[in-house]
Coordinates of C-alpha atoms in Angstrom, one line a residue:
M578 CA -92.9 120.9 47.2
H579 CA -94.1 124.5 46.4
V580 CA -96.4 124.1 43.4
P581 CA -96.0 127.0 40.9
D582 CA -98.7 128.6 38.8
G583 CA -99.6 126.5 35.8
F584 CA -99.1 123.0 37.2
I585 CA -102.8 122.7 38.2
N586 CA -105.7 124.0 36.2
A587 CA -107.9 126.9 37.3
P588 CA -111.0 124.9 38.4
V589 CA -109.0 122.5 40.7
S590 CA -106.9 125.4 42.0
A591 CA -110.2 127.2 42.9
V592 CA -111.5 124.1 44.7
T593 CA -108.4 123.6 46.7
G594 CA -108.5 127.3 47.5
V595 CA -112.0 126.8 49.0
V596 CA -110.7 123.7 50.9
A597 CA -107.7 125.6 52.2
A598 CA -109.9 128.6 53.3
G599 CA -112.3 126.3 55.1
A600 CA -109.4 124.5 56.8
V601 CA -107.9 127.8 57.9
A602 CA -111.3 129.0 59.3
V603 CA -111.7 125.7 61.2
S604 CA -108.1 126.0 62.5
L605 CA -108.6 129.5 63.7
R606 CA -111.4 128.3 65.9
G607 CA -109.5 125.2 67.0
A608 CA -106.4 127.2 67.8
R609 CA -108.4 129.1 70.4
R610 CA -108.4 125.9 72.5
E611 CA -104.7 125.3 71.9
L612 CA -103.2 128.7 72.4
D613 CA -102.5 129.8 75.9
E614 CA -99.9 132.0 77.7
R615 CA -97.3 129.4 76.9
T616 CA -98.0 128.5 73.3
A617 CA -99.2 131.8 71.9
P618 CA -95.7 133.4 71.9
L619 CA -94.1 130.1 70.7
A620 CA -96.5 129.7 67.7
G621 CA -95.1 132.8 65.9
L622 CA -91.6 131.6 66.5
V623 CA -92.4 128.1 65.1
A624 CA -93.6 129.7 61.9
A625 CA -90.4 131.8 61.6
F626 CA -88.3 128.7 62.4
I627 CA -90.1 126.7 59.7
F628 CA -89.5 129.5 57.2
A629 CA -85.8 129.6 58.1
V630 CA -85.3 125.8 57.9
Q631 CA -87.1 125.6 54.6
M632 CA -84.3 127.7 53.2
L633 CA -81.8 124.9 54.0
N634 CA -82.2 122.5 51.1
F635 CA -80.3 119.2 51.8
P636 CA -79.1 116.7 49.1
V637 CA -81.2 113.5 49.0
A638 CA -80.1 112.0 45.6
A639 CA -78.0 112.8 42.6
G640 CA -79.1 116.3 41.5
T641 CA -82.0 116.4 43.9
S642 CA -82.5 118.2 47.2
G643 CA -85.2 118.4 49.8
H644 CA -86.3 120.8 52.6
L645 CA -88.4 120.7 55.7
L646 CA -92.2 121.0 55.1
G647 CA -92.8 121.6 58.8
G648 CA -96.4 120.3 59.3
A649 CA -95.3 117.6 61.8
L650 CA -93.0 119.9 63.7
A651 CA -95.7 122.6 64.1
A652 CA -98.4 120.2 65.1
I653 CA -96.4 118.5 67.8
L654 CA -95.0 121.8 69.2
V655 CA -98.1 123.9 69.2
G656 CA -101.0 121.7 68.3
P657 CA -102.6 120.5 65.0
F658 CA -104.9 123.5 64.4
T659 CA -102.2 126.0 65.2
G660 CA -99.8 124.0 63.1
V661 CA -102.0 124.4 60.1
L662 CA -101.9 128.1 60.7
C663 CA -98.2 128.2 61.2
V664 CA -97.4 126.5 57.9
S665 CA -100.1 128.6 56.1
V666 CA -98.5 131.8 57.3
V667 CA -95.1 130.6 56.0
L668 CA -96.6 129.7 52.6
L669 CA -98.3 133.1 52.3
M670 CA -95.1 135.0 53.1
Q671 CA -93.1 132.9 50.6
G672 CA -95.7 133.3 47.9
I673 CA -96.1 137.1 48.2
L674 CA -92.6 138.2 49.1
F675 CA -90.3 135.6 47.6
A676 CA -92.2 134.3 44.6
D677 CA -92.0 130.8 45.9
G678 CA -95.1 128.9 45.2
G679 CA -97.7 130.3 42.9
L680 CA -100.4 132.7 44.1
T681 CA -103.1 130.9 42.1
A682 CA -101.7 127.7 43.5
L683 CA -101.8 128.9 47.1
G684 CA -104.8 126.7 47.8
V685 CA -103.0 123.7 46.4
N686 CA -99.9 124.4 48.5
I687 CA -101.8 125.0 51.8
T688 CA -103.9 121.9 51.2
D689 CA -100.8 119.8 50.4
M690 CA -98.1 121.2 52.7
A691 CA -100.1 122.6 55.6
I692 CA -103.3 120.5 55.9
V693 CA -102.2 117.0 54.7
T694 CA -98.8 117.0 56.5
T695 CA -100.3 118.3 59.8
V696 CA -103.2 116.0 59.8
V697 CA -101.3 112.9 58.9
A698 CA -98.4 113.7 61.2
Y699 CA -100.5 114.4 64.2
A700 CA -102.7 111.3 63.7
V701 CA -99.6 109.1 63.5
F702 CA -98.0 110.9 66.5
R703 CA -101.1 110.5 68.7
G704 CA -101.4 106.9 67.8
L705 CA -97.8 106.2 68.7
V706 CA -97.7 108.1 72.0
K707 CA -100.8 106.0 73.2
V708 CA -98.9 102.7 72.8
L709 CA -95.4 103.8 73.6
P710 CA -94.1 104.3 77.2
R711 CA -95.2 107.6 78.6
T712 CA -91.8 109.3 78.5
R713 CA -90.2 112.3 76.8
R714 CA -88.1 109.9 74.6
S715 CA -91.3 108.4 73.3
V716 CA -92.4 111.8 72.2
T717 CA -89.2 112.3 70.2
V718 CA -89.5 108.8 68.6
A719 CA -93.1 109.4 67.7
S720 CA -92.1 112.8 66.3
F721 CA -89.6 111.1 64.0
V722 CA -92.0 108.5 62.6
A723 CA -94.8 111.1 62.2
A724 CA -92.6 113.5 60.3
L725 CA -91.2 110.7 58.2
L726 CA -94.7 109.6 57.0
S727 CA -96.1 113.1 56.5
V728 CA -93.8 113.9 53.6
P729 CA -94.7 110.9 51.2
A730 CA -98.3 111.5 52.3
A731 CA -98.0 115.1 50.9
A732 CA -96.4 113.6 47.7
V733 CA -99.4 111.3 47.3
A734 CA -101.8 114.2 47.9
F735 CA -100.0 116.2 45.1
T736 CA -100.2 113.3 42.8
L737 CA -104.0 113.0 43.4
I738 CA -104.5 116.7 42.8
Y739 CA -102.4 116.4 39.6
A740 CA -104.4 113.5 38.5
I741 CA -107.6 115.6 38.7
G742 CA -106.3 118.9 37.5
G743 CA -102.9 118.5 35.9
T744 CA -102.3 120.8 32.9
T745 CA -99.9 118.3 31.1
D746 CA -100.5 114.9 29.7
V747 CA -98.0 112.7 31.7
A748 CA -98.7 109.2 32.8
L749 CA -99.9 109.3 36.4
S750 CA -98.0 106.2 37.3
K751 CA -94.7 107.9 36.4
V752 CA -95.6 111.0 38.4
A753 CA -96.6 108.9 41.4
T754 CA -93.6 106.7 41.4
A755 CA -91.2 109.6 41.1
M756 CA -92.9 111.8 43.6
V757 CA -93.2 109.1 46.3
G758 CA -89.8 107.7 45.7
V759 CA -87.9 111.0 46.2
H760 CA -90.1 112.2 49.0
V761 CA -89.5 109.1 51.1
L762 CA -85.9 110.2 51.1
I763 CA -86.8 113.8 51.9
G764 CA -89.0 112.4 54.7
I765 CA -85.9 111.0 56.4
G766 CA -84.4 114.5 56.6
E767 CA -87.8 115.9 57.7
A768 CA -87.9 113.3 60.5
V769 CA -84.4 114.0 61.7
I770 CA -85.0 117.8 61.9
T771 CA -88.3 117.4 63.6
A772 CA -87.1 114.9 66.2
L773 CA -84.0 117.0 67.0
T774 CA -86.0 120.1 67.4
V775 CA -88.8 118.5 69.5
G776 CA -86.2 116.8 71.6
A777 CA -84.3 120.0 72.2
V778 CA -87.4 121.9 73.3
I779 CA -88.5 119.0 75.5
A780 CA -85.1 118.9 77.2
V781 CA -85.4 122.6 78.2
R782 CA -89.1 123.3 78.6
P783 CA -91.3 120.1 78.1
D784 CA -94.4 122.2 79.2
L785 CA -94.0 124.1 75.9
V786 CA -94.5 121.1 73.7
Y787 CA -98.2 120.6 73.0
G788 CA -97.7 116.9 72.1
A789 CA -96.0 116.2 75.4
R790 CA -98.7 117.5 77.7
G791 CA -99.8 114.9 80.2
L792 CA -97.2 112.4 79.1
Q793 CA -94.5 112.9 81.7
Q794 CA -94.5 110.3 84.4
R795 CA -94.5 111.5 88.0
L796 CA -91.4 111.0 90.0
K797 CA -91.5 108.1 92.4
L798 CA -90.6 108.3 96.1
R799 CA -89.8 105.3 98.2
V800 CA -92.0 105.4 101.4
N801 CA -91.7 102.5 103.8
G802 CA -90.1 100.4 101.1
E803 CA -92.8 101.1 98.5
L804 CA -92.7 103.4 95.5
V805 CA -95.4 106.0 95.4
D806 CA -96.2 108.9 93.1
T807 CA -95.0 112.3 94.2
P808 CA -97.8 114.9 94.7
A809 CA -98.9 116.9 91.7
A810 CA -96.5 119.7 91.0
A811 CA -97.6 123.2 92.2
P812 CA -97.9 126.0 89.6
A813 CA -94.6 127.1 88.3
P814 CA -93.2 130.2 89.9
V815 CA -93.1 133.5 88.0
A816 CA -89.4 133.1 87.2
A817 CA -90.1 129.6 85.6
R818 CA -93.1 130.9 83.7
S819 CA -91.1 133.8 82.3
S820 CA -88.3 131.5 81.2
H821 CA -90.2 130.9 77.9
R822 CA -88.8 134.3 77.0
K823 CA -85.3 132.7 76.9
V824 CA -86.6 129.9 74.7
W825 CA -88.2 132.4 72.4
I826 CA -85.1 134.5 72.1
T827 CA -82.9 131.5 71.5
G828 CA -85.3 130.2 68.9
L829 CA -85.4 133.6 67.1
V830 CA -81.6 133.9 67.1
T831 CA -81.3 130.4 65.8
S832 CA -83.8 131.1 63.0
L833 CA -81.9 134.3 62.0
V834 CA -78.6 132.5 61.9
L835 CA -80.0 129.6 59.8
A836 CA -81.7 131.9 57.3
G837 CA -79.1 134.7 57.3
F838 CA -75.9 132.6 57.3
V839 CA -76.3 128.8 57.1
S840 CA -78.7 129.1 54.1
F841 CA -75.8 130.2 51.9
Y842 CA -74.4 126.7 52.1
A843 CA -77.7 124.9 51.3
S844 CA -77.9 122.6 48.3
A845 CA -78.5 124.4 45.0
S846 CA -80.0 121.3 43.4
P847 CA -83.7 121.5 42.5
D848 CA -86.1 120.1 45.2
G849 CA -88.1 117.0 44.8
L850 CA -91.1 118.5 43.0
E851 CA -88.9 120.6 40.7
K852 CA -86.8 117.6 39.8
V853 CA -89.8 115.4 39.1
A854 CA -91.5 118.2 37.1
K855 CA -88.4 118.7 34.9
D856 CA -87.7 115.0 34.4
K857 CA -91.3 114.0 33.6
G858 CA -92.3 117.1 31.7
I859 CA -95.1 118.4 34.0
D860 CA -93.6 121.9 34.1
T861 CA -94.1 122.8 30.5
R862 CA -97.0 125.1 31.2
T863 CA -95.5 126.8 34.3
K864 CA -96.6 130.4 34.4
A865 CA -94.5 133.4 35.5
H866 CA -95.1 134.2 39.1
A867 CA -97.2 137.3 39.9
S868 CA -94.6 138.4 42.4
E869 CA -91.5 137.8 40.3
G870 CA -90.9 141.5 40.4
S871 CA -90.8 141.6 44.2
P872 CA -87.6 143.0 45.7
L873 CA -87.1 139.7 47.5
A874 CA -88.0 137.3 44.7
G875 CA -85.9 134.3 44.6
Y876 CA -84.7 134.8 48.2
G877 CA -82.4 137.6 47.3
V878 CA -82.5 141.3 47.8
K879 CA -82.8 143.2 44.5
D880 CA -79.9 145.4 43.5
I881 CA -77.5 143.7 45.9
S882 CA -74.9 142.0 43.8
D883 CA -73.1 140.0 46.5
A884 CA -74.9 136.7 46.6
R885 CA -74.0 135.9 50.2
L886 CA -75.2 139.3 51.5
S887 CA -78.3 139.3 49.2
G888 CA -79.5 135.9 50.3
G889 CA -78.6 136.4 53.9
L890 CA -80.4 139.7 54.1
A891 CA -83.5 138.2 52.4
G892 CA -83.5 135.4 54.9
V893 CA -83.3 137.7 57.9
I894 CA -86.1 139.8 56.4
G895 CA -88.2 136.7 55.8
V896 CA -87.7 135.5 59.4
G897 CA -88.6 138.9 60.8
V898 CA -91.7 139.3 58.6
T899 CA -92.9 135.8 59.4
V900 CA -92.5 136.1 63.1
V901 CA -94.3 139.4 63.2
A902 CA -97.2 138.2 61.0
G903 CA -97.4 134.8 62.8
T904 CA -97.2 136.3 66.3
G905 CA -99.9 138.9 65.3
V906 CA -102.3 136.2 64.1
F907 CA -101.8 134.0 67.2
W908 CA -102.1 136.8 69.7
A909 CA -105.3 137.9 68.0
V910 CA -106.6 134.3 68.3
R911 CA -105.5 134.1 71.9
R912 CA -107.2 137.4 72.8
R913 CA -110.4 136.1 71.0
R914 CA -110.3 133.0 73.2
T915 CA -110.0 135.2 76.3
A916 CA -112.9 137.5 75.1
D917 CA -115.1 134.4 74.4
S918 CA -114.5 132.9 77.9
T919 CA -115.0 136.2 79.9
P920 CA -118.8 136.3 79.6
T921 CA -119.1 132.7 80.8
S922 CA -116.8 133.4 83.7
V923 CA -118.8 136.5 84.7
A924 CA -122.1 134.7 84.3
G925 CA -120.9 132.0 86.5
T926 CA -120.2 134.4 89.4
V927 CA -123.5 136.3 89.2

């Protein structure tokens, strides 16, 4: 659903740019409350993982493919504010380095793919976990439904943006029907990937899943024939706390393998937006990408003729750049939170 330059006119692109900038600013402040010693290292990895999985287009209909958007996954793993930042970092890297998603349309893409998906997904997720049993399985089920609904929501959001600022004269009803129809199918793939990923992390380190905090039921002990809650768990030992490093390394290796190797076998069919744009004629005013001369444009390394090697190397570079950029942003936010809280702590002890 990466919108290229030329789909949306300049005034609306500018307005969405302001909206996106405001949302990122709010998210930077909100992420200070979400990021701690557990989630700060994970957030950069989540951004890299989303980048990697977005390279894995899967077929959804004849001649059409889809890929992960990632808003639901990021929001549930590291929090909604941090989730917006994760997807925004991915979109920025894709636009600048890989010519994927227009630079003048960056505000449109962040608004649609980062803000709408994250807000809708997390709202649905929180609503479900409040009514479902307080178990890890419920978190996985809620993740599936939230991700499923977030994708057609993004399709509706694009349709509304197109209705206001579209550069071609195409009936809105045709665009809406086609966009929502194909993205409901893509949403199923998004839901499966999100649920599997969240479930895998919960199985190993449930404390690293933001959306699962406070949802685990205490173990019961039978005392004099009655079931009672066990005492609250003591702080995890140093070895357990440091085990997040294993999760981080495993996630990074997985991302590198997906982007560097598995991506070669992804569907070559156009994704949902590309297919709708071509079929309905809303791509007639598409402009050349400002970064089309980038050495990594099109997810391939320039001057490397072997397609497998070129695409794989581009994917590995993309994962590396994204994890470095994302981790840098989130550690800076984390340090800002620490700096902001220090005066209060000191004042309280005087």
